XYZ file of N, CA, C and O in Angstrom:
336
model
N 15.264 10.625 7.146
C 15.530 9.300 7.663
C 16.443 9.448 8.885
O 17.432 10.163 8.824
N 16.084 8.786 9.940
C 16.880 8.874 11.157
C 18.139 8.030 11.045
O 18.232 7.135 10.201
N 19.095 8.313 11.907
C 20.341 7.536 11.904
C 20.067 6.062 12.157
O 20.664 5.191 11.528
N 19.122 5.762 13.069
C 18.794 4.374 13.375
C 18.217 3.670 12.150
O 18.541 2.527 11.868
N 17.354 4.360 11.407
C 16.773 3.777 10.199
C 17.845 3.549 9.151
O 17.878 2.509 8.501
N 18.734 4.508 8.977
C 19.812 4.343 7.996
C 20.689 3.150 8.356
O 21.106 2.399 7.489
N 20.961 2.968 9.638
C 21.797 1.849 10.064
C 21.122 0.520 9.764
O 21.758 -0.432 9.340
N 19.815 0.440 10.015
C 19.090 -0.799 9.753
C 18.969 -1.039 8.251
O 19.148 -2.149 7.774
N 18.661 0.005 7.508
C 18.461 -0.139 6.065
C 19.768 -0.437 5.337
O 19.754 -1.046 4.277
N 20.870 0.001 5.909
C 22.171 -0.185 5.274
C 23.173 -0.761 6.278
O 24.097 -0.084 6.714
N 23.016 -2.037 6.643
C 23.967 -2.640 7.579
C 25.348 -2.757 6.927
O 25.473 -2.843 5.711
N 26.341 -2.762 7.764
C 27.713 -2.841 7.277
C 28.100 -4.278 6.951
O 27.797 -5.198 7.703
N 28.739 -4.447 5.793
C 29.265 -5.770 5.439
C 30.547 -6.004 6.226
O 31.327 -5.093 6.442
N 30.739 -7.222 6.643
C 31.951 -7.621 7.357
C 32.416 -8.938 6.764
O 31.690 -9.557 5.974
N 33.605 -9.392 7.138
C 34.038 -10.706 6.631
C 33.072 -11.831 7.010
O 32.990 -12.841 6.330
N 32.303 -11.647 8.088
C 31.374 -12.695 8.526
C 29.961 -12.487 7.982
O 29.131 -13.383 8.100
N 29.667 -11.319 7.426
C 28.322 -11.010 6.903
C 28.448 -10.634 5.437
O 29.125 -9.671 5.090
N 27.776 -11.401 4.581
C 27.789 -11.112 3.146
C 26.428 -10.572 2.728
O 25.468 -10.592 3.496
N 26.333 -10.110 1.510
C 25.064 -9.597 0.985
C 23.974 -10.663 1.070
O 22.828 -10.367 1.381
N 24.330 -11.926 0.847
C 23.350 -13.012 0.919
C 22.742 -13.163 2.311
O 21.655 -13.709 2.460
N 23.432 -12.691 3.335
C 22.947 -12.806 4.719
C 21.993 -11.682 5.119
O 21.362 -11.759 6.172
N 21.896 -10.642 4.335
C 21.146 -9.445 4.715
C 19.653 -9.588 4.422
O 19.262 -10.281 3.480
N 18.828 -8.913 5.208
C 17.387 -8.968 4.969
C 17.013 -8.196 3.705
O 17.647 -7.204 3.358
N 15.989 -8.675 3.049
C 15.491 -8.009 1.848
C 14.132 -7.395 2.136
O 13.354 -7.922 2.926
N 13.870 -6.294 1.496
C 12.554 -5.649 1.563
C 11.890 -5.884 0.210
O 12.534 -5.793 -0.834
N 10.597 -6.216 0.234
C 9.857 -6.411 -1.022
C 8.623 -5.532 -1.011
O 7.982 -5.366 0.023
N 8.290 -5.017 -2.176
C 7.072 -4.239 -2.299
C 6.527 -4.359 -3.714
O 7.245 -4.698 -4.644
N 5.232 -4.106 -3.828
C 4.576 -4.050 -5.130
C 4.300 -2.581 -5.401
O 3.959 -1.827 -4.491
N 4.480 -2.185 -6.653
C 4.188 -0.801 -6.998
C 3.476 -0.730 -8.336
O 3.611 -1.616 -9.183
N 2.722 0.334 -8.471
C 2.026 0.613 -9.723
C 3.012 1.284 -10.665
O 3.729 2.208 -10.261
N 3.053 0.846 -11.913
C 3.953 1.443 -12.902
C 3.401 2.747 -13.467
O 4.100 3.450 -14.182
N 2.158 3.085 -13.115
C 1.526 4.296 -13.637
C 1.523 5.460 -12.643
O 1.172 6.565 -13.005
N 1.861 5.183 -11.379
C 1.861 6.239 -10.369
C 2.906 5.917 -9.314
O 3.752 5.047 -9.525
N 2.836 6.581 -8.183
C 3.852 6.373 -7.146
C 3.351 5.529 -5.982
O 4.060 5.370 -4.988
N 2.163 4.955 -6.080
C 1.627 4.166 -4.975
C 2.275 2.786 -4.915
O 2.604 2.189 -5.942
N 2.461 2.296 -3.684
C 3.088 0.991 -3.473
C 2.621 0.420 -2.148
O 2.008 1.101 -1.333
N 2.957 -0.861 -1.923
C 2.642 -1.527 -0.656
C 3.738 -2.531 -0.355
O 4.118 -3.330 -1.208
N 4.278 -2.462 0.863
C 5.230 -3.479 1.308
C 4.512 -4.815 1.391
O 3.353 -4.871 1.807
N 5.191 -5.875 0.976
C 4.570 -7.204 0.972
C 5.519 -8.242 1.547
O 6.733 -8.083 1.522
N 4.934 -9.298 2.044
C 5.685 -10.482 2.464
C 5.543 -11.581 1.414
O 6.477 -12.316 1.157
N 4.351 -11.679 0.817
C 4.055 -12.746 -0.147
C 3.435 -12.149 -1.403
O 2.795 -11.101 -1.354
N 3.583 -12.853 -2.524
C 3.039 -12.358 -3.788
C 1.520 -12.273 -3.774
O 0.946 -11.466 -4.501
N 0.864 -13.082 -2.946
C -0.601 -12.991 -2.877
C -1.035 -11.607 -2.395
O -2.054 -11.102 -2.851
N -0.260 -10.999 -1.510
C -0.560 -9.636 -1.071
C -0.454 -8.658 -2.236
O -1.241 -7.713 -2.335
N 0.498 -8.886 -3.122
C 0.668 -8.030 -4.299
C -0.539 -8.152 -5.219
O -1.029 -7.146 -5.756
N -1.020 -9.359 -5.402
C -2.192 -9.565 -6.259
C -3.420 -8.862 -5.695
O -4.141 -8.180 -6.418
N -3.649 -9.009 -4.403
C -4.803 -8.373 -3.767
C -4.698 -6.861 -3.893
O -5.671 -6.177 -4.255
N -3.530 -6.316 -3.601
C -3.347 -4.866 -3.674
C -3.541 -4.358 -5.097
O -4.188 -3.333 -5.317
N -3.004 -5.068 -6.093
C -3.121 -4.607 -7.475
C -4.561 -4.622 -7.958
O -4.994 -3.710 -8.673
N -5.337 -5.621 -7.563
C -6.752 -5.673 -7.944
C -7.494 -4.470 -7.363
O -8.270 -3.798 -8.053
N -7.245 -4.166 -6.096
C -7.899 -3.019 -5.461
C -7.422 -1.707 -6.077
O -8.222 -0.796 -6.310
N -6.153 -1.597 -6.377
C -5.618 -0.376 -6.986
C -6.237 -0.154 -8.368
O -6.607 0.970 -8.702
N -6.367 -1.219 -9.134
C -6.992 -1.111 -10.465
C -8.462 -0.721 -10.339
O -8.970 0.076 -11.132
N -9.151 -1.242 -9.340
C -10.557 -0.882 -9.134
C -10.686 0.619 -8.874
O -11.592 1.272 -9.415
N -9.780 1.182 -8.098
C -9.826 2.611 -7.779
C -9.243 3.486 -8.887
O -9.569 4.670 -8.984
N -8.376 2.908 -9.715
C -7.686 3.647 -10.786
C -7.729 2.809 -12.059
O -6.765 2.109 -12.379
N -8.835 2.850 -12.792
C -9.051 1.926 -13.921
C -7.967 1.916 -15.001
O -7.834 0.926 -15.708
N -7.192 2.955 -15.121
C -6.144 2.972 -16.151
C -4.788 2.512 -15.630
O -3.830 2.416 -16.386
N -4.708 2.228 -14.372
C -3.450 1.762 -13.773
C -3.432 0.236 -13.773
O -3.806 -0.410 -12.804
N -2.970 -0.336 -14.879
C -3.065 -1.786 -15.061
C -1.712 -2.489 -15.165
O -1.632 -3.650 -15.530
N -0.633 -1.788 -14.814
C 0.711 -2.393 -14.867
C 1.356 -2.302 -13.485
O 1.374 -1.243 -12.873
N 1.898 -3.413 -13.022
C 2.460 -3.485 -11.678
C 3.788 -4.224 -11.711
O 4.065 -4.971 -12.644
N 4.584 -4.017 -10.678
C 5.854 -4.743 -10.558
C 6.149 -4.988 -9.090
O 5.750 -4.217 -8.217
N 6.846 -6.082 -8.840
C 7.315 -6.398 -7.495
C 8.811 -6.113 -7.478
O 9.549 -6.563 -8.357
N 9.232 -5.366 -6.475
C 10.641 -5.026 -6.330
C 11.191 -5.620 -5.053
O 10.476 -5.744 -4.060
N 12.444 -5.974 -5.101
C 13.146 -6.540 -3.950
C 14.420 -5.735 -3.783
O 15.151 -5.510 -4.751
N 14.674 -5.279 -2.575
C 15.826 -4.422 -2.340
C 16.610 -4.912 -1.125
O 16.037 -5.262 -0.097
N 17.919 -4.939 -1.283
C 18.831 -5.230 -0.182
C 19.816 -4.073 -0.135
O 20.434 -3.742 -1.139
N 19.931 -3.444 1.023
C 20.864 -2.336 1.172
C 22.008 -2.715 2.089
O 21.845 -3.519 2.997
N 23.178 -2.142 1.842
C 24.325 -2.345 2.717
C 25.280 -1.179 2.548
O 25.153 -0.383 1.628
N 26.235 -1.084 3.470
C 27.251 -0.043 3.365
C 28.627 -0.675 3.539
O 28.767 -1.760 4.102
N 29.605 0.034 3.036
C 30.995 -0.376 3.173
C 31.736 0.715 3.925
O 31.432 1.898 3.764
N 32.702 0.321 4.714
C 33.538 1.287 5.412
C 34.800 1.485 4.594
O 35.513 0.515 4.310
N 35.064 2.732 4.193
C 36.274 2.957 3.394
C 37.534 2.673 4.209
O 37.570 2.930 5.415
N 38.517 2.130 3.554
C 39.809 1.925 4.210
C 40.635 3.184 4.008
O 40.270 4.074 3.235
N 41.768 3.285 4.671
C 42.628 4.463 4.538
C 43.036 4.673 3.089
O 43.060 5.786 2.594
N 43.315 3.583 2.377
C 43.703 3.698 0.968
C 42.532 4.206 0.145
O 42.689 5.059 -0.732
N 41.308 3.711 0.415
C 40.132 4.148 -0.314
C 39.821 5.610 -0.063
O 39.243 6.288 -0.908
N 40.198 6.138 1.096
C 39.846 7.494 1.491
C 40.760 8.545 0.883
O 40.434 9.723 0.866
N 41.917 8.139 0.399
C 42.835 9.100 -0.168
C 42.304 9.645 -1.482
O 41.790 8.890 -2.308
N 42.418 10.965 -1.697
C 41.922 11.525 -2.950
C 42.768 11.031 -4.140
O 43.957 10.794 -4.011
N 42.104 10.867 -5.237
C 42.779 10.426 -6.464
C 43.327 11.656 -7.166
O 42.607 12.628 -7.404
N 44.579 11.633 -7.518
C 45.185 12.738 -8.251
C 45.450 12.296 -9.681
O 45.822 11.152 -9.933
N 45.226 13.214 -10.574
C 45.395 12.890 -11.987
C 46.538 13.688 -12.565
O 46.807 14.774 -12.245
């Protein structure tokens, strides 16, 4: 993953930007294998799952996932090692 992709996939939270403000990625995936498809709408998931089942008759379980990524910048206090 390139630095630019990591920055986009994990934007930094700030006092003005909360998790609710961040873009979400959605995809449908087969629960029987590793195949998936990025989607905008659930109708795309239905179409993809029907075609996937046609090509793979035993792959009959699917799920839609939604992911939001972000990063935090450690403060000086957070960066200090913990001693026990």
